[in-house]
Coordinates of C-alpha atoms in Angstrom, one line a residue:
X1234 CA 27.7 53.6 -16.1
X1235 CA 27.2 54.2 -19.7
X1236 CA 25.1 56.7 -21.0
X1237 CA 21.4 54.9 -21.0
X1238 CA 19.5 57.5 -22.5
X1239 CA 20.8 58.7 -26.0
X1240 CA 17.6 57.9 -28.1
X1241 CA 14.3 57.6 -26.9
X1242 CA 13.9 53.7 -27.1
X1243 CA 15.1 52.5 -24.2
X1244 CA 14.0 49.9 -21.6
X1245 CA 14.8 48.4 -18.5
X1246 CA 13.0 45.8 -16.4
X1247 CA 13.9 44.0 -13.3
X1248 CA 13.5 40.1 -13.5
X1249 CA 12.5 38.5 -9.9
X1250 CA 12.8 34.9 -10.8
X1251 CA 15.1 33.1 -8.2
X1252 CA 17.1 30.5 -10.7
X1253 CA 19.4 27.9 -10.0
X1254 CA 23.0 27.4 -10.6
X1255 CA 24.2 28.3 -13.7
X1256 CA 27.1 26.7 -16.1
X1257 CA 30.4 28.7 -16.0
X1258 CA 30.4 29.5 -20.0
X1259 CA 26.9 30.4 -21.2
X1260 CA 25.7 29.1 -24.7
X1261 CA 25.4 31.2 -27.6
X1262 CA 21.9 32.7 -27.6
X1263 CA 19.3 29.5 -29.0
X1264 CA 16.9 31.4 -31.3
X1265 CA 14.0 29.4 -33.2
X1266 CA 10.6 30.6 -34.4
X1267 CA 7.4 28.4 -33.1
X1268 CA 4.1 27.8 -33.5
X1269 CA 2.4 30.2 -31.8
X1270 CA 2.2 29.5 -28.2
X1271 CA -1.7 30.2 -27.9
X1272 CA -3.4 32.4 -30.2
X1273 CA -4.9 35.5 -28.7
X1274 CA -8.4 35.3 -29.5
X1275 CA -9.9 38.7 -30.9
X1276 CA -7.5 40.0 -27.6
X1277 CA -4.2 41.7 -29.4
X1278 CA -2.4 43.3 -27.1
X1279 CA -2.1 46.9 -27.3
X1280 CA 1.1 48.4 -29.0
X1281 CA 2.2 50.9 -26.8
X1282 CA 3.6 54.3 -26.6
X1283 CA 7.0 54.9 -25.7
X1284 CA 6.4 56.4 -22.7
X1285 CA 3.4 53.8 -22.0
X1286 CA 6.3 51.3 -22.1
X1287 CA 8.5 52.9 -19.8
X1288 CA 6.4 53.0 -17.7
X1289 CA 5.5 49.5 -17.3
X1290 CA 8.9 48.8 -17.4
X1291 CA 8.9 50.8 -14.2
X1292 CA 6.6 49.0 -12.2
X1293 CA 7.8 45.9 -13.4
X1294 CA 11.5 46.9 -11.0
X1295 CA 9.5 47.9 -8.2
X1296 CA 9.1 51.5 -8.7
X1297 CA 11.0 53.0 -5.8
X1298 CA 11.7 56.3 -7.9
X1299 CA 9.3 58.5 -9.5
X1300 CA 9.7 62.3 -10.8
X1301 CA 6.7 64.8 -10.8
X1302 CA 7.6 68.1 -12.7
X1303 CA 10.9 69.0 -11.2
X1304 CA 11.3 67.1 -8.2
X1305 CA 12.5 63.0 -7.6
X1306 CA 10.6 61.2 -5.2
X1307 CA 12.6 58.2 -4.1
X1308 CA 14.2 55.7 -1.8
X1309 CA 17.2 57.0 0.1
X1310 CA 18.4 57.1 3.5
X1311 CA 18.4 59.7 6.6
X1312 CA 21.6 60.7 8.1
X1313 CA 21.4 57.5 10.1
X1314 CA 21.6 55.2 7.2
X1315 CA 18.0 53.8 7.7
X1316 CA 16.1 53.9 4.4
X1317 CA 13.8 57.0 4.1
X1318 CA 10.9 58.4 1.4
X1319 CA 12.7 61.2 0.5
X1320 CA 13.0 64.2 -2.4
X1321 CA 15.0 66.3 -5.0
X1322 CA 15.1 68.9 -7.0
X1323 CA 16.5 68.1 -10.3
X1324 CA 15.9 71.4 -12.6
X1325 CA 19.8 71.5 -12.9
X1326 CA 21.7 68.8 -13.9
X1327 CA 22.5 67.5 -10.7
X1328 CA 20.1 66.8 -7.6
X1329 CA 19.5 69.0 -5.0
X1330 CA 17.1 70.5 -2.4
X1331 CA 17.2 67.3 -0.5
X1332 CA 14.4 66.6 1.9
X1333 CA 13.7 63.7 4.0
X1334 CA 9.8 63.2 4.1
X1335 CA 9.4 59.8 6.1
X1336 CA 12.2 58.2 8.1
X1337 CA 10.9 55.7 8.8
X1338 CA 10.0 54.2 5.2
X1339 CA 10.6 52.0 2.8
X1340 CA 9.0 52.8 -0.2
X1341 CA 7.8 50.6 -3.2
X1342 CA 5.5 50.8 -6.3
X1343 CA 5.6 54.9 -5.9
X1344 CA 2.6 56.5 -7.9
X1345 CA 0.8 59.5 -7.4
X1346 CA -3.1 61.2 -7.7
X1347 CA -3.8 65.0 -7.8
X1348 CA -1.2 66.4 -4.9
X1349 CA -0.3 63.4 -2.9
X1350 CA 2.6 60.2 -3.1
X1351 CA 0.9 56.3 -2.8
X1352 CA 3.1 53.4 -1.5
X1353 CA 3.9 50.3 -0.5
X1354 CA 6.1 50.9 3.2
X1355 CA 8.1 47.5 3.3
X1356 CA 9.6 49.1 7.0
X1357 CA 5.3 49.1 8.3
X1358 CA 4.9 45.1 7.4
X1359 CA 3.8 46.3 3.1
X1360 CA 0.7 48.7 4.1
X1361 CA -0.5 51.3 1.4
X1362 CA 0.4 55.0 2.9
X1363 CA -0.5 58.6 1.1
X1364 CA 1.3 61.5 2.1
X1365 CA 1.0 65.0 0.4
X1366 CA 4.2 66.3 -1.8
X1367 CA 6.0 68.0 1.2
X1368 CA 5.5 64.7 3.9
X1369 CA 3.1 66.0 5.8
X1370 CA -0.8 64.2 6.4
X1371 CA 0.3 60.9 6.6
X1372 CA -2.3 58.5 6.0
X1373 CA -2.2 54.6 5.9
X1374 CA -4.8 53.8 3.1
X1375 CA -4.7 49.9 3.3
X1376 CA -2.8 47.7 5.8
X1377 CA -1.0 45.2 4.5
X1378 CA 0.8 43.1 3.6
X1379 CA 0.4 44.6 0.1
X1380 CA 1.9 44.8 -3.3
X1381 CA 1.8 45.7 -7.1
X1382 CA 0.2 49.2 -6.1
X1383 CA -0.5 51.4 -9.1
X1384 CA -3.4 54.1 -9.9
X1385 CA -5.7 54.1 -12.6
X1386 CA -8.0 57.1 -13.1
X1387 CA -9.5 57.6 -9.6
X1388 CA -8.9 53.9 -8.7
X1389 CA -6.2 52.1 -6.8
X1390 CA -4.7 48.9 -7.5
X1391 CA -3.0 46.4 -5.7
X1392 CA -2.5 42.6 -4.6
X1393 CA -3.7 42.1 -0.8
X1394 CA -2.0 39.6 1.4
X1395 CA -2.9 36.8 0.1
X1396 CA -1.7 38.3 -3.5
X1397 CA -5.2 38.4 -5.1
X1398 CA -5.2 41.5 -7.3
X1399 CA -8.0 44.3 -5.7
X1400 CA -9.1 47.9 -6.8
X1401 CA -10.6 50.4 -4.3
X1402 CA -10.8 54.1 -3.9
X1403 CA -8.0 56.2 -3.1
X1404 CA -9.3 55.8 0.0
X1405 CA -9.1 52.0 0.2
X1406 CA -12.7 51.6 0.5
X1407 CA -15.2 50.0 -1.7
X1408 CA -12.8 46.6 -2.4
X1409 CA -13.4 44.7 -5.3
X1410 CA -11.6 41.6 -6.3
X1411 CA -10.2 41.7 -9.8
X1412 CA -7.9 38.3 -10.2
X1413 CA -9.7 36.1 -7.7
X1414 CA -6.7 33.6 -7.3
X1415 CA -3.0 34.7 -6.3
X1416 CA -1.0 36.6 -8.8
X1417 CA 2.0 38.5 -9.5
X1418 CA 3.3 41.4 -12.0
X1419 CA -0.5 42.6 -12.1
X1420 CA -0.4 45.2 -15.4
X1421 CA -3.5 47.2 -16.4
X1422 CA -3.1 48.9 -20.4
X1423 CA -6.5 49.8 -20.7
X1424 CA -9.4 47.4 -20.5
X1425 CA -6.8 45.0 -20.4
X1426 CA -5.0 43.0 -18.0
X1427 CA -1.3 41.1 -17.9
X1428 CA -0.4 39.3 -15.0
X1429 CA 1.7 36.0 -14.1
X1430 CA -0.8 33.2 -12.4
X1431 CA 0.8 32.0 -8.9
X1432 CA -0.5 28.5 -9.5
X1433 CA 1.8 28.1 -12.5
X1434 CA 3.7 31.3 -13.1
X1435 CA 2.6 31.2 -16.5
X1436 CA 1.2 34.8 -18.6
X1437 CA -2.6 35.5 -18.6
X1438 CA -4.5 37.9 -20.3
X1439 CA -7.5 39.0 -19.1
X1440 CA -10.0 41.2 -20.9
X1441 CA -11.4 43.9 -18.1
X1442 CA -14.7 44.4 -20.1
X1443 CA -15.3 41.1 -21.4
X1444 CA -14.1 38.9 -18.2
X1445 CA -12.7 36.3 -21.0
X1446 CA -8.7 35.1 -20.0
X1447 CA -6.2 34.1 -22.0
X1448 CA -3.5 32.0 -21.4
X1449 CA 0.0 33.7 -23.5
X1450 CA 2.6 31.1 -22.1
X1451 CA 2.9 27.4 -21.9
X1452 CA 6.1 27.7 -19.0
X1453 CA 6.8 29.9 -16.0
X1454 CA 7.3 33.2 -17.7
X1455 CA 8.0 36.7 -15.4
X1456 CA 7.8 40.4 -15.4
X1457 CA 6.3 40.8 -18.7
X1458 CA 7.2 44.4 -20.7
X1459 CA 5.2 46.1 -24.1
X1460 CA 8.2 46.9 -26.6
X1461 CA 6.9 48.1 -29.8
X1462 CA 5.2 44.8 -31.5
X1463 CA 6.7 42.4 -29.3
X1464 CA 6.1 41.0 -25.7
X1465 CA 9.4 40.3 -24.2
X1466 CA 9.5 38.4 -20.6
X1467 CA 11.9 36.7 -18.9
X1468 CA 12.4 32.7 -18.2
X1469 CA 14.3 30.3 -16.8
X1470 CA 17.3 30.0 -18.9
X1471 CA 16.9 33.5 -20.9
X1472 CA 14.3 35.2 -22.4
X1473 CA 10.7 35.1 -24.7
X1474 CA 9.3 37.2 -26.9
X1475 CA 6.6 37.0 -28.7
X1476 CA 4.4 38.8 -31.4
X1477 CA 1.4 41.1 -29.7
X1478 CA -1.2 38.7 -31.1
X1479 CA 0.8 35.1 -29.7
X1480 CA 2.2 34.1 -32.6
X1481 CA 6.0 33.5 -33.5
X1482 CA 7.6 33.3 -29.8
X1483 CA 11.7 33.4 -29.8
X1484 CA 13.3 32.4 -26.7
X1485 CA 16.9 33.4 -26.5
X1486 CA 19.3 30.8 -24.4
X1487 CA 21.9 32.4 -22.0
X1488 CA 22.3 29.7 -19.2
X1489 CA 21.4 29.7 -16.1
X1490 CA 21.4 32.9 -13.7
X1491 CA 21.5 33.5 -9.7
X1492 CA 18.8 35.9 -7.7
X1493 CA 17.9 39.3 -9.4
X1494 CA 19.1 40.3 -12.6
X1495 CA 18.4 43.4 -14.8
X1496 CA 16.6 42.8 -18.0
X1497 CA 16.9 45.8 -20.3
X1498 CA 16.1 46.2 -24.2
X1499 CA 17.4 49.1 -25.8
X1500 CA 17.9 50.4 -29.2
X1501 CA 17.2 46.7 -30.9
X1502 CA 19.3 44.9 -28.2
X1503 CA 18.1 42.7 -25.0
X1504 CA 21.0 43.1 -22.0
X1505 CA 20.5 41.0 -19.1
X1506 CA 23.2 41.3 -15.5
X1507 CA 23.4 39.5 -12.9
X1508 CA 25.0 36.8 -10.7
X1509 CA 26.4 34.0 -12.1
X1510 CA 29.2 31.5 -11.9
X1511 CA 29.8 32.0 -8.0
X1512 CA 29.5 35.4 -6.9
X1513 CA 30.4 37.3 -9.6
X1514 CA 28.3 39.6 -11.6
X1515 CA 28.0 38.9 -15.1
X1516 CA 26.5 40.8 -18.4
X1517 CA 25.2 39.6 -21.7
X1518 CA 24.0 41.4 -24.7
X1519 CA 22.7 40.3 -28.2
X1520 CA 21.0 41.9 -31.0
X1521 CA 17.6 40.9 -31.4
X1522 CA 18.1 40.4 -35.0
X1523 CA 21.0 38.5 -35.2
X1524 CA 21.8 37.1 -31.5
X1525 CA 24.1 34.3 -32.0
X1526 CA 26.5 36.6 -34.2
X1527 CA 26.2 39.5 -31.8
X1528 CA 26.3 37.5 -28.9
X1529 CA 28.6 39.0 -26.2
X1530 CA 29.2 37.8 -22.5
X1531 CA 31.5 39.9 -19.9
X1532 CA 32.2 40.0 -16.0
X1533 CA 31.2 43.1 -14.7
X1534 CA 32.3 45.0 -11.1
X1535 CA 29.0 46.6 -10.5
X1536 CA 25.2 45.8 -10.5
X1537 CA 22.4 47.9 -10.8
X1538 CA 19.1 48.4 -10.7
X1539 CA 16.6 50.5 -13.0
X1540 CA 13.9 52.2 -10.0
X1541 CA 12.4 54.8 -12.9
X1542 CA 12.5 55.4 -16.4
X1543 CA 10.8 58.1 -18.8
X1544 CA 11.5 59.9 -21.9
X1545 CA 13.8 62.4 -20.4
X1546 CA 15.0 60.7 -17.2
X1547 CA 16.6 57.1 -15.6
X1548 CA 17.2 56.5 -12.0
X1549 CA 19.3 54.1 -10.6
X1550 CA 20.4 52.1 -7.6
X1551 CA 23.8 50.9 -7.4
X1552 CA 24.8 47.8 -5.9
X1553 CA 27.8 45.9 -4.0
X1554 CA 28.6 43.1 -4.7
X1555 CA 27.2 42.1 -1.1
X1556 CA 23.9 43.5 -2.1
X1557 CA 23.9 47.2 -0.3
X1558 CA 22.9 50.5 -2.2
X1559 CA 26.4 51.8 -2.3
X1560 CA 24.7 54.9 -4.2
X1561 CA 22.2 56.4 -6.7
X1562 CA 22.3 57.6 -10.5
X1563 CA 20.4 60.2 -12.9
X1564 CA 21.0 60.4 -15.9
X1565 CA 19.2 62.5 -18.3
X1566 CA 18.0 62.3 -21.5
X1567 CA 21.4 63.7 -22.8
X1568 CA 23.7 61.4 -21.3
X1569 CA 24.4 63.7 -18.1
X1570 CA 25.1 61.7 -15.0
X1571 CA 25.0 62.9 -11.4
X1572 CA 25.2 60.2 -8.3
X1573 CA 24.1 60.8 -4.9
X1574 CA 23.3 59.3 -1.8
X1575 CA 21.2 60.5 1.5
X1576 CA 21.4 64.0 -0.1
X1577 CA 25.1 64.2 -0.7
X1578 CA 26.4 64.5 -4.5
X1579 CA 29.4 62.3 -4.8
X1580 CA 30.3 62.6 -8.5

């Protein structure tokens, strides 16, 4: 894996649209400025710090890392191979200290308040659990199914089982419905809200203090990310971005793609991975500037996943080509690398 970190833009984010079949030589990236695509009423989205960005770029892949002073607090797996909430020390440059806190776990959307870890366990049917930094005083907060946790102030967040978007204590009392029909990618940035409608799959907006909605696409449109001025999202085909405010959306053509892929813009370039053309695991990149001149297309051996991202660190899962964590990566914000896997450092 190349060095991911090197300056501080950088950005991953894990598209979950399940595509068809693709052609065997993608097109050139298609670029062409529109009208806007609908015109954000007195509703401009925020422009966001980069650390505000990375970490909605984290929750967008799922959030199955997350590092609190100098510890990683992450999926791996026990001595058995089962999956496992787990922990690290990382004040050196390579992992260690390794801890096992749940065995029994598979954790999603990780997030935290004051002294304790929140989760969605995928291994207990997707019910919200709390357990303090060490493991211990398990609690199950919510039963599920749940997703899309994440904490704001002293609230929690989340889409119940029928995928309306809810806030309650840290407790999981006191339920309030924020989305009243199904949704997915649920974002808050202040009073504002981002989310992709289940009925259509298309972006809305929704003002927390006002109430008023906004529609931001006309097509299905997923996992929406904050990168500097723009608002880049994935789509069938390739990917949009658009100006903060609506106006001038760019869709960039790369053909068709196959299950998960990894969406990622760094440093003025959009890279998107994943399986195409059979079973093989493909990678293009293209300067936002000038795509079709920079346009570049490659078969790649390995796939990967981006489960957290900050200013000074990037986790990763790494992926066989038959879809099982073969092993994890770090990789700080100078370039260092270290992978590991159920507490073992292999290079």
């Amino acid at each position: 894996m190349k060095k991911i970190i090197t300056n501080i833009m950088i950005l991953c984010m894990c598209m979950t649209a399940a595509l068809s079949a693709c052609a065997e030589l993608p097109p050139t990236p298609d670029t062409e400025d529109k009208a806007p695509l609908h015109k954000i009423e007195n509703a401009v989205l925020p422009r966001l710090s980069v650390g505000e960005s990375l970490r909605m770029q984290s929750y967008m892949s799922g959030g199955r890392a997350l590092i609190l002073g100098q510890r990683l607090y992450c999926m791996d797996f026990d001595q058995n191979q089962n999956p496992a909430l787990c922990s690290y020390d990382i004040t050196s440059s390579k992992p260690s200290d390794f801890k096992i806190l749940l065995s029994d776990c598979v954790p999603e959307f990780i997030c935290s308040y004051s002294d304790r870890i929140y989760f969605i366990n995928k291994n207990s049917g997707g019910n919200i659990e709390s357990v303090n930094l060490e493991g211990g005083d398990r609690q199950t907060v919510k039963e599920g199914p749940c997703d899309f946790l994440s904490i704001h102030g002293d609230k929690m967040y989340y889409c119940d089982s029928s995928m309306v978007f809810c806030a309650s204590s840290l407790l999981g009392v006191g339920e309030e419905i924020v989305i009243t029909e199904p949704c997915f990618y649920p974002y808050i940035i202040g009073d504002k809200l981002i989310y992709q409608l289940f009925r259509n799959e298309h972006l809305y907006l929704k003002n927390l203090s006002t109430g008023i909605e906004t529609e931001l696409t006309d097509l299905p449109a997923y996992a929406p990310v904050l990168v500097g001025d723009r608002l880049y999202c994935t789509v069938e085909g390739g990917v949009l971005s658009m100006d903060t405010d609506g106006f001038n959306p760019i869709k960039y053509e790369i053909g068709k793609i196959q299950g998960i892929a990894e969406f990622s813009v760094r440093q003025g370039k959009i890279y998107v991975r994943g399986v195409s053309g059979g079973k093989e695991i493909r990678e293009w990149n293209f300067e936002t500037e000038n795509p079709k001149e920079s346009f570049e297309y490659k078969i790649t051996g390995s796939y990967s996943l981006c489960e957290y991202i900050d200013e000074n660190y990037a986790v990763f899962s790494n992926y066989e080509p038959g879809g099982r964590i073969k092993s994890f990566t770090i990789t700080d914000q100078n370039g260092r690398e270290s992978q590991f896997y159920s507490g073992k450092i292999l290079a």
